[in-house]
Amino acid sequence: MNKIIVLLITLIVSSLAHAEKPKSVYMTVWRGCEEACQGFFDYIKTNNLPVEVTLRNADRDKTKLAEFLEEAKTLSPDLVVTWGTSVSKAIIGTREEFGNKTKLGDIPALFMIVADPVGAGIIDSPQTSGRTLVTGIRNRIDEEVQIRVMREYFPVNKIGVVYSTAELNSNLNTEKLQSLEQKMEFETLVETYELDENGKPFPGQFDTKMQKLVEQGADVVYVGSSSYNLANRDEFTASAVAHGLPVASAYDSMVTKSNALISVSNKYYRVGQLAANQAEKVLFEGVEPGSLPIAELSSYSISINMEVARNMSIFPPIQLLRFAELVNADMK
């Protein structure tokens, strides 16, 4: 692994309830061991599962993924866990490329935090993978639900999106919104970032894009899936608010750790714990991954940033206050 800085975490938990040799898991993540990754580890620790986890961090660098794939194949763990669309496509591969098989050969695989695993070609349907050795977690709240919750808050007739066309998930997310336009009677206003020769957005574009959305009459800016917007959430949300545009997001952290107004999401930590529960079935119950349904949490969370609501004079109605987690509720 020379020339590549990797993060290696080995977790070995012994348990009186599990006397057998520890199972081995190889996990590759995209941007460090964040909430979902931590939830996975905590589930293993809390349930005293004898598991050794080798963690590799791509640190948002796709060039590292091919080497991680080769290392996983060499180590031949009992299970490979992938975080994110880019990682999952690079390590598992798509159905178009490999059909029922994967890049990993005979090694079972489990994905999590993939915004649209069907659209990305990783699985066959939202319910089943269609691949013998692949299972995973659905963590995204459908756009139809997102829009209905937004409309519980304020009128939504024009939804603005700003994203990089180099991000597959952002493209898929926008296509999903557009497919709902007629059914739900709204218009999608699309603005895309100008990209450099490496496919990365030029800096300093937020104000220009927000102004264009205002000129087109956007009611809200929606961030359904965008690694770039998430990574630059403070600048993104500040620009939107400065232009009088509330931000709605499928990322809870854009509300709890930045200045988006509302989010409808599954908490990443709980997604990681659900992934570990799925992994337990494969590792200790001998369940074939492909026979498991694609798992999802039974409920979602609504978060509202009350400081943003007050500053923008967009106060949530009573029906939302009954269910939402209020962020900055005590601030004057």
Short mmCIF file of C-alpha atoms in Angstrom, two decimals:
data_model
loop_
_atom_site.label_atom_id
_atom_site.label_comp_id
_atom_site.label_asym_id
_atom_site.label_seq_id
_atom_site.Cartn_x
_atom_site.Cartn_y
_atom_site.Cartn_z
CA MET A 1 0.00 0.00 0.00
CA ASN A 2 3.00 2.34 -0.59
CA LYS A 3 2.12 5.83 -1.90
CA ILE A 4 -1.43 5.47 -0.57
CA ILE A 5 -2.36 6.60 2.90
CA VAL A 6 -4.98 4.29 4.27
CA LEU A 7 -6.83 4.10 7.50
CA LEU A 8 -6.66 0.69 9.15
CA ILE A 9 -8.84 -0.08 12.08
CA THR A 10 -8.98 -3.60 13.41
CA LEU A 11 -11.75 -4.31 15.83
CA ILE A 12 -11.62 -7.61 17.70
CA VAL A 13 -14.33 -8.24 20.23
CA SER A 14 -14.31 -11.49 22.16
CA SER A 15 -17.51 -12.94 23.53
CA LEU A 16 -18.42 -15.85 25.74
CA ALA A 17 -21.44 -16.36 23.51
CA HIS A 18 -19.23 -16.75 20.43
CA ALA A 19 -16.33 -19.11 20.93
CA GLU A 20 -15.63 -19.63 17.23
CA LYS A 21 -12.84 -17.99 15.28
CA PRO A 22 -13.59 -14.30 14.62
CA LYS A 23 -15.17 -13.48 11.29
CA SER A 24 -13.35 -11.09 8.99
CA VAL A 25 -14.90 -8.01 7.36
CA TYR A 26 -13.20 -5.72 4.85
CA MET A 27 -14.87 -2.30 4.78
CA THR A 28 -14.15 0.46 2.28
CA VAL A 29 -15.52 3.94 2.96
CA TRP A 30 -15.53 7.10 0.86
CA ARG A 31 -14.94 9.95 3.34
CA GLY A 32 -13.67 8.48 6.58
CA CYS A 33 -15.46 6.59 9.31
CA GLU A 34 -18.50 8.87 9.62
CA GLU A 35 -21.84 8.20 11.36
CA ALA A 36 -22.87 5.08 9.40
CA CYS A 37 -19.45 3.50 9.78
CA GLN A 38 -19.49 4.28 13.51
CA GLY A 39 -22.96 2.79 13.84
CA PHE A 40 -21.67 -0.40 12.22
CA PHE A 41 -18.77 -0.65 14.67
CA ASP A 42 -20.95 0.15 17.68
CA TYR A 43 -23.42 -2.59 16.77
CA ILE A 44 -20.57 -5.12 16.67
CA LYS A 45 -19.26 -3.93 20.04
CA THR A 46 -22.67 -3.74 21.74
CA ASN A 47 -23.64 -7.23 20.59
CA ASN A 48 -20.24 -8.74 21.43
CA LEU A 49 -19.77 -10.14 17.94
CA PRO A 50 -16.36 -11.73 17.28
CA VAL A 51 -15.51 -9.74 14.17
CA GLU A 52 -12.25 -8.37 12.80
CA VAL A 53 -12.87 -5.31 10.62
CA THR A 54 -10.22 -3.96 8.28
CA LEU A 55 -11.20 -0.41 7.29
CA ARG A 56 -9.93 1.36 4.20
CA ASN A 57 -10.65 5.06 3.51
CA ALA A 58 -10.67 6.28 -0.09
CA ASP A 59 -10.79 9.87 1.19
CA ARG A 60 -12.86 10.87 -1.88
CA ASP A 61 -10.13 9.61 -4.24
CA LYS A 62 -11.43 7.11 -6.82
CA THR A 63 -7.90 6.15 -7.85
CA LYS A 64 -7.48 4.25 -4.56
CA LEU A 65 -10.44 1.95 -5.17
CA ALA A 66 -8.80 -0.43 -7.65
CA GLU A 67 -6.04 -1.19 -5.15
CA PHE A 68 -8.58 -1.71 -2.38
CA LEU A 69 -10.43 -4.17 -4.60
CA GLU A 70 -7.26 -6.18 -5.22
CA GLU A 71 -6.42 -6.17 -1.52
CA ALA A 72 -9.91 -7.40 -0.63
CA LYS A 73 -9.62 -10.24 -3.13
CA THR A 74 -6.19 -11.16 -1.72
CA LEU A 75 -7.37 -11.11 1.91
CA SER A 76 -10.57 -13.01 1.01
CA PRO A 77 -12.61 -11.89 4.05
CA ASP A 78 -15.91 -13.42 5.11
CA LEU A 79 -17.70 -10.24 4.00
CA VAL A 80 -16.90 -7.01 2.15
CA VAL A 81 -18.82 -3.89 3.19
CA THR A 82 -18.90 -0.85 0.90
CA TRP A 83 -19.95 2.73 1.71
CA GLY A 84 -21.34 4.94 -1.06
CA THR A 85 -22.10 4.63 -4.76
CA SER A 86 -18.59 5.20 -6.12
CA VAL A 87 -17.08 2.68 -3.72
CA SER A 88 -19.81 0.09 -4.28
CA LYS A 89 -19.57 0.27 -8.08
CA ALA A 90 -15.77 0.01 -7.94
CA ILE A 91 -15.66 -2.88 -5.48
CA ILE A 92 -18.83 -4.83 -6.29
CA GLY A 93 -19.42 -3.83 -9.91
CA THR A 94 -22.73 -3.44 -11.73
CA ARG A 95 -25.21 -6.00 -12.96
CA GLU A 96 -24.57 -4.82 -16.51
CA GLU A 97 -20.88 -5.69 -16.11
CA PHE A 98 -21.10 -8.89 -14.06
CA GLY A 99 -24.73 -10.04 -14.03
CA ASN A 100 -25.37 -12.24 -11.00
CA LYS A 101 -21.66 -12.22 -10.10
CA THR A 102 -19.43 -9.43 -8.76
CA LYS A 103 -15.88 -8.13 -9.05
CA LEU A 104 -15.11 -9.94 -5.78
CA GLY A 105 -15.57 -13.47 -7.08
CA ASP A 106 -16.88 -15.70 -4.30
CA ILE A 107 -16.69 -13.09 -1.51
CA PRO A 108 -20.08 -11.91 -0.14
CA ALA A 109 -20.73 -8.16 -0.27
CA LEU A 110 -22.97 -5.69 1.54
CA PHE A 111 -23.44 -2.05 0.49
CA MET A 112 -24.75 0.93 2.45
CA ILE A 113 -25.28 4.66 1.86
CA VAL A 114 -25.96 4.21 -1.84
CA ALA A 115 -28.52 6.82 -2.85
CA ASP A 116 -30.04 4.88 -5.75
CA PRO A 117 -28.65 1.31 -5.94
CA VAL A 118 -31.10 0.38 -8.71
CA GLY A 119 -30.33 3.43 -10.83
CA ALA A 120 -26.60 2.88 -10.24
CA GLY A 121 -26.98 -0.66 -11.58
CA ILE A 122 -25.81 -2.37 -8.39
CA ILE A 123 -29.03 -4.27 -7.70
CA ASP A 124 -32.05 -5.49 -9.61
CA SER A 125 -34.89 -3.91 -7.64
CA PRO A 126 -35.51 -1.93 -4.42
CA GLN A 127 -36.53 -5.18 -2.70
CA THR A 128 -33.91 -7.71 -3.85
CA SER A 129 -30.41 -7.53 -5.24
CA GLY A 130 -30.85 -10.17 -7.95
CA ARG A 131 -27.25 -11.18 -7.21
CA THR A 132 -26.42 -14.26 -5.16
CA LEU A 133 -23.63 -12.74 -3.09
CA VAL A 134 -24.89 -9.16 -2.73
CA THR A 135 -27.16 -7.55 -0.16
CA GLY A 136 -27.48 -4.02 1.13
CA ILE A 137 -29.35 -1.21 2.84
CA ARG A 138 -31.76 1.30 1.35
CA ASN A 139 -31.25 4.55 3.22
CA ARG A 140 -32.79 7.20 0.98
CA ILE A 141 -36.26 8.60 1.53
CA ASP A 142 -38.16 8.65 -1.75
CA GLU A 143 -38.49 12.04 -3.47
CA GLU A 144 -42.26 11.80 -3.43
CA VAL A 145 -42.14 11.72 0.38
CA GLN A 146 -39.64 14.60 0.40
CA ILE A 147 -41.97 16.78 -1.66
CA ARG A 148 -45.04 15.93 0.42
CA VAL A 149 -43.23 16.92 3.62
CA MET A 150 -42.00 20.17 2.02
CA ARG A 151 -45.58 20.96 1.08
CA GLU A 152 -46.65 20.40 4.66
CA TYR A 153 -44.35 23.34 5.44
CA PHE A 154 -44.78 25.81 2.56
CA PRO A 155 -46.14 25.98 -1.02
CA VAL A 156 -43.90 24.15 -3.49
CA ASN A 157 -44.47 24.70 -7.20
CA LYS A 158 -40.91 25.15 -8.43
CA ILE A 159 -38.04 23.08 -7.00
CA GLY A 160 -34.51 24.24 -7.70
CA VAL A 161 -31.56 21.85 -7.84
CA VAL A 162 -27.89 22.72 -8.20
CA TYR A 163 -25.40 19.93 -8.76
CA SER A 164 -22.36 18.58 -10.57
CA THR A 165 -23.07 16.45 -13.63
CA ALA A 166 -19.95 14.44 -12.75
CA GLU A 167 -21.84 12.93 -9.79
CA LEU A 168 -23.96 9.96 -10.86
CA ASN A 169 -26.24 10.17 -7.83
CA SER A 170 -27.02 13.82 -8.52
CA ASN A 171 -28.01 13.02 -12.08
CA LEU A 172 -30.21 10.13 -10.97
CA ASN A 173 -31.80 12.23 -8.25
CA THR A 174 -32.67 15.01 -10.69
CA GLU A 175 -34.15 12.50 -13.13
CA LYS A 176 -36.31 11.13 -10.31
CA LEU A 177 -37.59 14.61 -9.50
CA GLN A 178 -38.39 15.27 -13.14
CA SER A 179 -40.28 11.98 -13.40
CA LEU A 180 -42.61 13.18 -10.63
CA GLU A 181 -43.39 16.59 -12.14
CA GLN A 182 -46.66 15.70 -13.84
CA LYS A 183 -47.95 13.49 -11.03
CA MET A 184 -47.22 16.01 -8.29
CA GLU A 185 -47.70 19.18 -10.35
CA PHE A 186 -44.40 21.01 -9.91
CA GLU A 187 -41.49 22.13 -12.07
CA THR A 188 -37.84 21.25 -11.59
CA LEU A 189 -35.41 24.12 -12.17
CA VAL A 190 -31.95 22.76 -12.95
CA GLU A 191 -28.64 24.56 -12.53
CA THR A 192 -25.36 22.67 -12.96
CA TYR A 193 -21.86 23.67 -11.92
CA GLU A 194 -19.20 24.49 -14.47
CA LEU A 195 -16.48 21.84 -14.15
CA ASP A 196 -12.71 21.90 -14.60
CA GLU A 197 -10.73 19.40 -16.68
CA ASN A 198 -10.82 16.94 -13.75
CA GLY A 199 -14.61 17.04 -13.50
CA LYS A 200 -14.62 19.12 -10.30
CA PRO A 201 -16.73 22.29 -9.91
CA PHE A 202 -14.91 25.59 -10.16
CA PRO A 203 -15.13 27.38 -6.79
CA GLY A 204 -17.28 30.43 -6.16
CA GLN A 205 -20.39 29.45 -8.13
CA PHE A 206 -23.03 29.30 -5.40
CA ASP A 207 -24.23 32.92 -5.55
CA THR A 208 -24.57 32.87 -9.32
CA LYS A 209 -26.57 29.63 -9.31
CA MET A 210 -28.86 30.77 -6.49
CA GLN A 211 -29.54 34.05 -8.25
CA LYS A 212 -30.54 32.17 -11.40
CA LEU A 213 -32.97 30.04 -9.39
CA VAL A 214 -34.49 33.18 -7.84
CA GLU A 215 -34.96 34.70 -11.28
CA GLN A 216 -36.82 31.57 -12.38
CA GLY A 217 -39.14 31.73 -9.37
CA ALA A 218 -37.86 28.79 -7.29
CA ASP A 219 -39.72 28.16 -4.05
CA VAL A 220 -37.02 25.97 -2.53
CA VAL A 221 -33.58 24.52 -3.24
CA TYR A 222 -33.52 20.76 -2.79
CA VAL A 223 -30.34 18.76 -2.11
CA GLY A 224 -31.27 15.14 -2.60
CA SER A 225 -27.87 13.72 -3.43
CA SER A 226 -24.68 15.71 -3.90
CA SER A 227 -21.33 14.99 -2.29
CA TYR A 228 -20.10 18.40 -3.42
CA ASN A 229 -23.00 20.31 -1.88
CA LEU A 230 -22.71 18.28 1.31
CA ALA A 231 -18.97 18.90 1.56
CA ASN A 232 -19.59 22.64 1.02
CA ARG A 233 -22.84 22.78 2.97
CA ASP A 234 -22.10 26.00 4.90
CA GLU A 235 -21.29 28.01 1.79
CA PHE A 236 -24.16 26.41 -0.14
CA THR A 237 -26.83 27.05 2.50
CA ALA A 238 -25.55 30.54 3.34
CA SER A 239 -25.80 31.55 -0.31
CA ALA A 240 -29.31 30.11 -0.62
CA VAL A 241 -30.55 31.88 2.53
CA ALA A 242 -28.95 35.15 1.41
CA HIS A 243 -31.06 34.90 -1.76
CA GLY A 244 -34.20 34.14 0.23
CA LEU A 245 -34.32 30.47 -0.75
CA PRO A 246 -35.00 27.82 1.91
CA VAL A 247 -32.96 24.64 1.56
CA ALA A 248 -34.61 21.25 1.92
CA SER A 249 -32.33 18.23 2.00
CA ALA A 250 -32.18 14.46 2.28
CA TYR A 251 -29.01 15.02 4.35
CA ASP A 252 -29.83 15.51 8.03
CA SER A 253 -26.44 17.14 8.65
CA MET A 254 -27.31 20.04 6.34
CA VAL A 255 -29.92 21.00 8.94
CA THR A 256 -28.24 19.90 12.17
CA LYS A 257 -24.74 21.11 11.28
CA SER A 258 -25.45 23.89 8.78
CA ASN A 259 -28.25 26.20 7.63
CA ALA A 260 -30.69 24.12 5.62
CA LEU A 261 -34.26 24.64 6.81
CA ILE A 262 -35.66 21.10 6.73
CA SER A 263 -34.51 17.56 6.10
CA VAL A 264 -36.31 14.26 5.67
CA SER A 265 -33.80 11.51 6.20
CA ASN A 266 -32.69 8.31 7.78
CA LYS A 267 -30.01 8.93 10.38
CA TYR A 268 -26.73 7.56 9.02
CA TYR A 269 -25.83 6.09 12.42
CA ARG A 270 -29.00 3.97 12.40
CA VAL A 271 -28.31 2.94 8.79
CA GLY A 272 -24.88 1.69 9.89
CA GLN A 273 -26.42 -0.31 12.71
CA LEU A 274 -28.95 -1.83 10.31
CA ALA A 275 -26.09 -2.74 7.96
CA ALA A 276 -24.29 -4.49 10.82
CA ASN A 277 -27.48 -6.42 11.63
CA GLN A 278 -27.62 -7.53 7.99
CA ALA A 279 -23.95 -8.48 8.19
CA GLU A 280 -24.62 -10.56 11.32
CA LYS A 281 -27.15 -12.66 9.40
CA VAL A 282 -24.59 -13.39 6.70
CA LEU A 283 -21.65 -14.00 9.01
CA PHE A 284 -23.23 -15.93 11.88
CA GLU A 285 -26.52 -17.32 10.61
CA GLY A 286 -25.18 -18.57 7.30
CA VAL A 287 -27.75 -16.68 5.24
CA GLU A 288 -26.93 -16.25 1.56
CA PRO A 289 -26.74 -12.46 0.92
CA GLY A 290 -28.86 -12.54 -2.20
CA SER A 291 -31.70 -14.28 -0.35
CA LEU A 292 -32.03 -11.35 2.06
CA PRO A 293 -34.38 -8.50 1.19
CA ILE A 294 -32.73 -5.11 0.75
CA ALA A 295 -33.18 -3.77 4.27
CA GLU A 296 -34.49 -0.32 5.20
CA LEU A 297 -35.43 1.48 8.38
CA SER A 298 -39.12 1.41 9.25
CA SER A 299 -39.40 5.16 9.89
CA TYR A 300 -37.74 8.39 8.85
CA SER A 301 -36.76 11.57 10.69
CA ILE A 302 -37.76 15.17 10.01
CA SER A 303 -35.41 17.89 11.24
CA ILE A 304 -36.13 21.63 11.19
CA ASN A 305 -33.57 24.34 11.91
CA MET A 306 -35.54 26.84 13.97
CA GLU A 307 -32.83 29.50 13.81
CA VAL A 308 -33.11 29.46 10.02
CA ALA A 309 -36.91 29.41 10.24
CA ARG A 310 -36.88 32.52 12.44
CA ASN A 311 -34.34 34.36 10.31
CA MET A 312 -36.33 33.64 7.15
CA SER A 313 -39.72 34.10 8.84
CA ILE A 314 -40.83 30.69 7.61
CA PHE A 315 -42.36 29.16 10.72
CA PRO A 316 -43.34 25.46 10.71
CA PRO A 317 -47.02 24.55 11.04
CA ILE A 318 -48.33 22.68 14.08
CA GLN A 319 -48.64 19.35 12.23
CA LEU A 320 -44.89 19.32 11.52
CA LEU A 321 -43.93 20.44 15.01
CA ARG A 322 -45.59 17.32 16.38
CA PHE A 323 -43.17 15.03 14.57
CA ALA A 324 -40.03 17.03 13.79
CA GLU A 325 -36.75 17.23 15.65
CA LEU A 326 -36.20 20.94 16.25
CA VAL A 327 -32.62 22.17 15.89
CA ASN A 328 -31.59 25.45 17.59
CA ALA A 329 -35.05 25.67 19.13
CA ASP A 330 -33.84 27.55 22.21
CA MET A 331 -31.80 30.20 20.44
CA LYS A 332 -33.09 33.78 20.73
#
